[in-house]
Tab-separated table of C-alpha atoms and ligand atoms in Angstrom:
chain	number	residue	atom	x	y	z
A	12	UNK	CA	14.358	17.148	41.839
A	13	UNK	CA	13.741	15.790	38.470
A	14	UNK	CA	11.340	16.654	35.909
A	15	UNK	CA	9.173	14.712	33.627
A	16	UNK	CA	9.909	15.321	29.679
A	17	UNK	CA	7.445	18.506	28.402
A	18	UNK	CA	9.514	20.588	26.324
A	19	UNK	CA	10.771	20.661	22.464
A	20	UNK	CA	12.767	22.957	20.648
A	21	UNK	CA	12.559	22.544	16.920
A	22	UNK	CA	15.283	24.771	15.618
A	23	UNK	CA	14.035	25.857	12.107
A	24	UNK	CA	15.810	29.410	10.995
A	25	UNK	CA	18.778	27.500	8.915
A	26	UNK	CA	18.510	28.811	5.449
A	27	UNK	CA	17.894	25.252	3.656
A	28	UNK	CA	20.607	25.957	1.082
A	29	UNK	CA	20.275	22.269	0.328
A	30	UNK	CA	16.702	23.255	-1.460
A	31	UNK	CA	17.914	26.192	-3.252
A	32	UNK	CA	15.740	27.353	-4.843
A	33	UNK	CA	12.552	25.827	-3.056
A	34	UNK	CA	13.686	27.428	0.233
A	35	UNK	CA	14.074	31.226	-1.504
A	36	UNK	CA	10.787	32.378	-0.333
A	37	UNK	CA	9.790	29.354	1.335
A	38	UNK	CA	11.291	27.772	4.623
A	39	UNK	CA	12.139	24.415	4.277
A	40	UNK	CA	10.356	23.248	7.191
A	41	UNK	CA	7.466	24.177	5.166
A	42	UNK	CA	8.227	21.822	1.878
A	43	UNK	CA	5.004	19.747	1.921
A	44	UNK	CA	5.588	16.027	2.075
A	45	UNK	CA	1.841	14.747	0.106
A	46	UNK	CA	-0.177	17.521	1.692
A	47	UNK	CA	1.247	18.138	5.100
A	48	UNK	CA	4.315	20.606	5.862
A	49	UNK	CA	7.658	19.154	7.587
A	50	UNK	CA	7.670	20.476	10.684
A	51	UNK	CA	3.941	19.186	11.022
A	52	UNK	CA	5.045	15.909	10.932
A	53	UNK	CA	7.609	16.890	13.865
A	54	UNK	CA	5.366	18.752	16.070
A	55	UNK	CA	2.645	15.699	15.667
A	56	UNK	CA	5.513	13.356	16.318
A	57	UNK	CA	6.310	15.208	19.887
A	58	UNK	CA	2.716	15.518	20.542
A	59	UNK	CA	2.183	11.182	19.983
A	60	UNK	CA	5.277	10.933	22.195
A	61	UNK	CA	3.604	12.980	25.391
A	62	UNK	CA	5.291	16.120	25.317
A	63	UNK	CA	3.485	19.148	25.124
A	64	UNK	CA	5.102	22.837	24.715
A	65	UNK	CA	6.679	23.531	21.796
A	66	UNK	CA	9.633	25.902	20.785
A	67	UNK	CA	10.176	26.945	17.221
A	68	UNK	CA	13.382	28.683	16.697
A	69	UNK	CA	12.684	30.755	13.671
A	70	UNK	CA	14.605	33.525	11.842
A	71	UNK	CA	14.278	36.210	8.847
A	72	UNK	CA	11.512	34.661	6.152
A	73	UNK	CA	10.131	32.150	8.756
A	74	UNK	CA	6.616	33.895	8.917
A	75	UNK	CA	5.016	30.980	7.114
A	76	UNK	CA	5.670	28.302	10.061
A	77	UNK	CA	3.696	30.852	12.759
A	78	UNK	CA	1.230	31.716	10.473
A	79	UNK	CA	0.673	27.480	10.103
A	80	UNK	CA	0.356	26.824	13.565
A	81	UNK	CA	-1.849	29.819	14.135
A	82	UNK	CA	-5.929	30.184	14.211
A	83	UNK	CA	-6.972	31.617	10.437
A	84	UNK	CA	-10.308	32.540	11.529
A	85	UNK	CA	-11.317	33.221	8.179
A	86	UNK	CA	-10.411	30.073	6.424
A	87	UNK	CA	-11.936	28.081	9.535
A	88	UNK	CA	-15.170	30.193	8.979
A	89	UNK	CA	-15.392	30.089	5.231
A	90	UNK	CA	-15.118	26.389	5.545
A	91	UNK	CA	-17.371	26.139	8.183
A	92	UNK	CA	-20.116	28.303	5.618
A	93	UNK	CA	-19.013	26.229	2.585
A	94	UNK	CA	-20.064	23.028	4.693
A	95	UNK	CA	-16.537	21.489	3.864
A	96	UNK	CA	-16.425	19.746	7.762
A	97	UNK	CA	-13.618	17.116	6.811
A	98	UNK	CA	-11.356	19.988	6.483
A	99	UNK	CA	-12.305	22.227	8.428
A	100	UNK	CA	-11.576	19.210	11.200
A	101	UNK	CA	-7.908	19.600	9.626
A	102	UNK	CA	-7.246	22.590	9.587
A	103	UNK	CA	-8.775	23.720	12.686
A	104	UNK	CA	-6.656	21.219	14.622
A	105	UNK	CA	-3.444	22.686	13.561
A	106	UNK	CA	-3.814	25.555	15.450
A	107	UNK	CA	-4.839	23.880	18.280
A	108	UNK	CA	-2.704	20.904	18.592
A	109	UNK	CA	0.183	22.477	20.981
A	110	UNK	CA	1.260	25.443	22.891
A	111	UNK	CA	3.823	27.171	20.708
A	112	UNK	CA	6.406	29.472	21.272
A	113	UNK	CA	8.533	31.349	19.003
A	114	UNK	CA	12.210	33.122	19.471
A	115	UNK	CA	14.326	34.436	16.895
A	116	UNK	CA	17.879	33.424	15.689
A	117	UNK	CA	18.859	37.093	14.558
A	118	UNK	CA	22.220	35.714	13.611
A	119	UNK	CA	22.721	32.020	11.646
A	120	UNK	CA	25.663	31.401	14.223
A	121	UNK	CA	24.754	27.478	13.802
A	122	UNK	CA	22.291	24.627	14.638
A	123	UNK	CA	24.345	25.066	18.752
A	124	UNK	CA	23.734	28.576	18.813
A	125	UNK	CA	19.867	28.036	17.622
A	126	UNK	CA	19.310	25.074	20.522
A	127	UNK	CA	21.234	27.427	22.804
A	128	UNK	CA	18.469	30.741	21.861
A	129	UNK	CA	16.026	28.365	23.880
A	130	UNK	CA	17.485	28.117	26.718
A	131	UNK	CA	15.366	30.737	28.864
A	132	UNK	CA	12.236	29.357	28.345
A	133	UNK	CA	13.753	25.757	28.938
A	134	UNK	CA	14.766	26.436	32.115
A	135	UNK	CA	16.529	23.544	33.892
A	136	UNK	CA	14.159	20.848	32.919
A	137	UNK	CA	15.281	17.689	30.186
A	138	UNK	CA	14.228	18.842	26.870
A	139	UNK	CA	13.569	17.563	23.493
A	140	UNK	CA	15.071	19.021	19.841
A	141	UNK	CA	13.685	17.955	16.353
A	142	UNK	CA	14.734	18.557	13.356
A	143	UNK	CA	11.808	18.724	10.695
A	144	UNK	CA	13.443	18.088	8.277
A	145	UNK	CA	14.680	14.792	8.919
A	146	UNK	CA	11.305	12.774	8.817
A	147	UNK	CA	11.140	9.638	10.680
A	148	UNK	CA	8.078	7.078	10.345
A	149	UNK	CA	7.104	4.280	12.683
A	150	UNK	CA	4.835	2.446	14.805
A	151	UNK	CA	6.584	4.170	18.002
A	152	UNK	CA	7.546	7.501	17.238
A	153	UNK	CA	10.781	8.313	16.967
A	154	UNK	CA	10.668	10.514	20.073
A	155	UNK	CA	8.723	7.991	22.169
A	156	UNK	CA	11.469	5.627	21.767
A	157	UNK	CA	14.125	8.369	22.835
A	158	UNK	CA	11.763	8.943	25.670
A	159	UNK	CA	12.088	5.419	27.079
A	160	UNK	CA	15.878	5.292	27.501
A	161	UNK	CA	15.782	8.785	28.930
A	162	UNK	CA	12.979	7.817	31.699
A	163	UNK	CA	14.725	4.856	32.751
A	164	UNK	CA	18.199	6.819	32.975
A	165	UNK	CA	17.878	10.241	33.495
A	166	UNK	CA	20.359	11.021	30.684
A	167	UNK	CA	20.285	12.539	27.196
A	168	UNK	CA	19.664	10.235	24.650
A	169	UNK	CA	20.124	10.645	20.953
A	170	UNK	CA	18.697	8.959	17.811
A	171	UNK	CA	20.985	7.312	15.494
A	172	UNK	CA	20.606	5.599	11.897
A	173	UNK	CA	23.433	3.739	10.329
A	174	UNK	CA	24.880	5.333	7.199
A	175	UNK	CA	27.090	3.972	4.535
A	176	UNK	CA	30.932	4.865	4.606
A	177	UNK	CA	30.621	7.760	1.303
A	178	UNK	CA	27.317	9.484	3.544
A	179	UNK	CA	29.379	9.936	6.909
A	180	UNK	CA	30.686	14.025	6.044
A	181	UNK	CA	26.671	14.719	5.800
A	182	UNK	CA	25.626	14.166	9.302
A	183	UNK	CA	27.270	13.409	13.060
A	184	UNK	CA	29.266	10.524	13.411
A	185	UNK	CA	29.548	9.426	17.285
A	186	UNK	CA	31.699	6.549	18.974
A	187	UNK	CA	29.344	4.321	20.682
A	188	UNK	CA	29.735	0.937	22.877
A	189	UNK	CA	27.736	-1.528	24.635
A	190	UNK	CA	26.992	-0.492	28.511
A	191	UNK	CA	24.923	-3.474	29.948
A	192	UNK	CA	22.307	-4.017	26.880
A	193	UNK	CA	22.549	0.454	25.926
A	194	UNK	CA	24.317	2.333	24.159
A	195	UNK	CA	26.778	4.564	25.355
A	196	UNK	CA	28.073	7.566	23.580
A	197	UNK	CA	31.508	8.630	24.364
A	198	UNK	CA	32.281	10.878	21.516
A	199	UNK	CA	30.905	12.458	17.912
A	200	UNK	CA	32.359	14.474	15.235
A	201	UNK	CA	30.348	16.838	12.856
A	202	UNK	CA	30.231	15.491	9.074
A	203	UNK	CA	33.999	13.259	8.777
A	204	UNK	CA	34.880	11.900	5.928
A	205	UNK	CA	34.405	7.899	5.619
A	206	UNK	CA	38.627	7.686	6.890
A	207	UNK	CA	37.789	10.116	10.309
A	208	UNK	CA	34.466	8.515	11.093
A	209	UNK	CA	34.343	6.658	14.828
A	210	UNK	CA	31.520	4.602	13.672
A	211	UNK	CA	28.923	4.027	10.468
A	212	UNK	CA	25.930	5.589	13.456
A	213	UNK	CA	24.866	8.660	12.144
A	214	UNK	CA	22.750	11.298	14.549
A	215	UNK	CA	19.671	11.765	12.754
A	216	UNK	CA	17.864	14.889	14.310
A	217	UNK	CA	16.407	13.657	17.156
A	218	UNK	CA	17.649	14.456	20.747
A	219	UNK	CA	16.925	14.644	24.340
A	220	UNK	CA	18.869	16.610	26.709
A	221	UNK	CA	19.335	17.026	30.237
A	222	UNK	CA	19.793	21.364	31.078
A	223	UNK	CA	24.022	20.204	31.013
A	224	UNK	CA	23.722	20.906	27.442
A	225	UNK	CA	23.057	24.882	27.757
A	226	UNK	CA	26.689	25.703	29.865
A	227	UNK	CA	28.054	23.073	27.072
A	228	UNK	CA	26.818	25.459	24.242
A	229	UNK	CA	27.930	28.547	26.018
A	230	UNK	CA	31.329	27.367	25.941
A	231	UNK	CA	31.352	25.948	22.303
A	232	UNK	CA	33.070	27.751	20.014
A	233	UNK	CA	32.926	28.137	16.108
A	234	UNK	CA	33.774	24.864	14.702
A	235	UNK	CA	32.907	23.051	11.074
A	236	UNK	CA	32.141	25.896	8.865
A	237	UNK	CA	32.510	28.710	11.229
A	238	UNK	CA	29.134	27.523	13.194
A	239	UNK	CA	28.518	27.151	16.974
A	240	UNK	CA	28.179	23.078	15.997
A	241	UNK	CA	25.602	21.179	18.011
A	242	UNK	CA	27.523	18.145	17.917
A	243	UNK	CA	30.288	19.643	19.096
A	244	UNK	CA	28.743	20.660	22.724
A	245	UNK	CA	26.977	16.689	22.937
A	246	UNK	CA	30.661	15.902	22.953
A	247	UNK	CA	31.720	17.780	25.853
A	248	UNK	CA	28.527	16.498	27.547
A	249	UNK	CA	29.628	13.138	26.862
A	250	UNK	CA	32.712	13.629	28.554
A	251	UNK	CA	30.614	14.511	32.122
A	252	UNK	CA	27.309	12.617	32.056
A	253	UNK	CA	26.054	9.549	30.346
A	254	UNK	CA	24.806	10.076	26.965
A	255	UNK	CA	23.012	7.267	24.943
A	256	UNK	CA	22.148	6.659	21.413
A	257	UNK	CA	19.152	4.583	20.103
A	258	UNK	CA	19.691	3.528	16.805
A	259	UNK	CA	15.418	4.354	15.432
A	260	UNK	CA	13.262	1.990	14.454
A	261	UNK	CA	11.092	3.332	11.472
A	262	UNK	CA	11.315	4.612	8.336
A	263	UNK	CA	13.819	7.601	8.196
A	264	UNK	CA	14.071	10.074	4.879
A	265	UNK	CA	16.561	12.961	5.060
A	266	UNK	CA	14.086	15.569	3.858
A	267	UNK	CA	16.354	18.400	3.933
A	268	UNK	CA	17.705	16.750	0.618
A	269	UNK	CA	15.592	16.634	-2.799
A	270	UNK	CA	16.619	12.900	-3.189
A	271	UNK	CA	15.083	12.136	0.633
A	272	UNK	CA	12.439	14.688	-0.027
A	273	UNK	CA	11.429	12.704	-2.940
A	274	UNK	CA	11.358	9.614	-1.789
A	275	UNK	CA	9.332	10.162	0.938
A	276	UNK	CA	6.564	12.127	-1.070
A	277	UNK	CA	6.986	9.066	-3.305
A	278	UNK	CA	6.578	6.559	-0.947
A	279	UNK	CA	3.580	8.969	1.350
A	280	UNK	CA	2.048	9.353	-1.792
A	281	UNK	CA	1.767	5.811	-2.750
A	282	UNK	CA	0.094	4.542	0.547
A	283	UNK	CA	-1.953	8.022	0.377
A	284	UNK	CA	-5.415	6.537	1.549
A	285	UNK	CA	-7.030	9.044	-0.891
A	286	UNK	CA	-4.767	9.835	-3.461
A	287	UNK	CA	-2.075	6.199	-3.472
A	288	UNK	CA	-4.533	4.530	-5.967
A	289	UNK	CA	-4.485	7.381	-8.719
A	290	UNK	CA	-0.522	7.790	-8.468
A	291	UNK	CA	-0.156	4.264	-8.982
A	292	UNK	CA	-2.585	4.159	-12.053
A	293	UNK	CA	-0.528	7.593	-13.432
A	294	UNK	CA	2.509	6.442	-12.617
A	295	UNK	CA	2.491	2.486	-13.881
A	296	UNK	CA	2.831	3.280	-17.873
A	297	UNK	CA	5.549	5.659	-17.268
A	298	UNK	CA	8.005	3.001	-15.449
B	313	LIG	C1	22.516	18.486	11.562
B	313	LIG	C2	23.496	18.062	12.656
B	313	LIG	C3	24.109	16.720	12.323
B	313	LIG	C4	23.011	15.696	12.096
B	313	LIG	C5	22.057	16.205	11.001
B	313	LIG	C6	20.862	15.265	10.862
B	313	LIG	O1	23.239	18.772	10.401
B	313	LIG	O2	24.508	19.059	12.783
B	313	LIG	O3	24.936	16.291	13.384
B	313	LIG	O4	23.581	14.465	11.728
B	313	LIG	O5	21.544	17.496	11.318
B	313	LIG	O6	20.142	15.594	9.716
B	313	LIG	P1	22.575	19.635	9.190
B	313	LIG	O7	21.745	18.663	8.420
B	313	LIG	O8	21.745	20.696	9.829
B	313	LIG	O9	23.724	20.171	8.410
């Protein structure tokens, strides 16, 4: 029996060290990129790609990202009475948008261990997993074109950017080669150094997985920095079932850093229907 593609676990209790000390109080999958929170841009992403139940995996200080994807009846009502429609549209949509579910990571074991916390309400379906705060802009969403390989194979499929040779030790490196016209993973490695890295692909936070993945993770033990590694289960999948990568079309920003961060508030901000003109005008005599 196979199923079609609902389901997408957005793992999001990780303690964004990286945006110390924006992520003190706030989670990172909060950080606002113009006027519109990270994982928004995720969850809208999923949605535009056809899948429809969403799983946050949240953790200690995460209350902001329910309380965003929740009904405020009283901000919907006072803009309702202040006659402010436009944003009242907005807002009310939010809450509205997608079923979503919530489990807690009472332990930061690692981004495996967080995937592996949704495995009971996955079930043994295929399954999507985002990461918010790698933001990816396109005509086809990022997920969509994930989706396409996965339909026509059956197999997990993973979304790649190349990197240069001094950015390899920041993300997943994997081993890839041609199988008639896709590519086939055979093996990753968490964050080498330029000499250990298979390949210049990088895995850039977007994934689909067939249920293989969850016995994978139980297995997995602590590996780079004492953490139940993600990549690290992919690999054993590799070594059983097909796994592909698709290296993205779009516009990719590592968010989770203040340079990508930047940029792409720079670059949002710029072709900002609304607000793009202004920032250009404030912006021109200081360059
Ligand atoms: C995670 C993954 C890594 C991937 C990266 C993409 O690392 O472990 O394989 O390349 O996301 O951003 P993190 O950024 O959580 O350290």
């Amino acid at each position: 029996m196979t199923y079609p593609l609902r389901k997408i676990v957005f793992p999001a209790a990780g303690m964004g060290t990286r945006f110390l000390p924006a992520t003190k109080a706030i989670p990172k999958e909060m950080l606002t990129i113009v006027d519109k929170p990270l994982i928004q841009y995720g969850v809208e992403e999923a949605l535009e790609a056809g899948l429809s139940e969403v799983m946050i995996v949240t953790g200690r200080g995460k209350h902001a990202i329910e309380d965003h994807f929740d009904i405020s009846a009283e901000l919907e009502n006072n803009l309702r009475r202040a006659g402010k429609d436009a944003v009242y549209d907005r807002i009310s949509r939010i809450a509205r948008m997608a079923n979503v579910a919530y489990i807690r990571q009472k332990q930061a074991l690692g981004l495996g261990h967080a995937v592996l916390c949704a495995a009971p309400w996955v079930g043994n379906e295929p399954f999507g997993v985002s990461l918010a705060d790698e933001l990816i802009l396109g005509e086809t969403p990022a997920m969509q074109q994930l989706r396409a390989i996965h339909e026509a194979t059956g197999a997990s499929v993973i979304a790649l950017a190349e990197v240069s040779p001094q950015d390899t030790h920041k993300y997943g490196i994997v081993k890839a080669h041609d199988d008639n016209g896709r590519l086939r993973l055979t093996s990753m490695i968490e964050k080498p150094a330029a000499d250990y890295a298979p390949s210049n692909l990088a895995i850039i936070g977007r994934y689909i997985f067939t249920p293989g993945l969850f016995e994978r993770l139980q297995r997995t033990r602590p590996g780079m920095n004492g953490e139940i590694q993600l990549t690290d289960a992919i690999n054993e999948l590799a070594r059983d079932e097909e796994v592909y990568g698709v290296v993205i079309k779009g516009q990719r920003f590592d968010a989770g850093n203040p340079g990508g961060f930047l940029a792409a508030n720079a670059l949002l901000g710029l072709q900002h229907p609304e607000y793009g003109e202004q920032l250009k005008v404030s912006l021109r005599p200081l360059l």
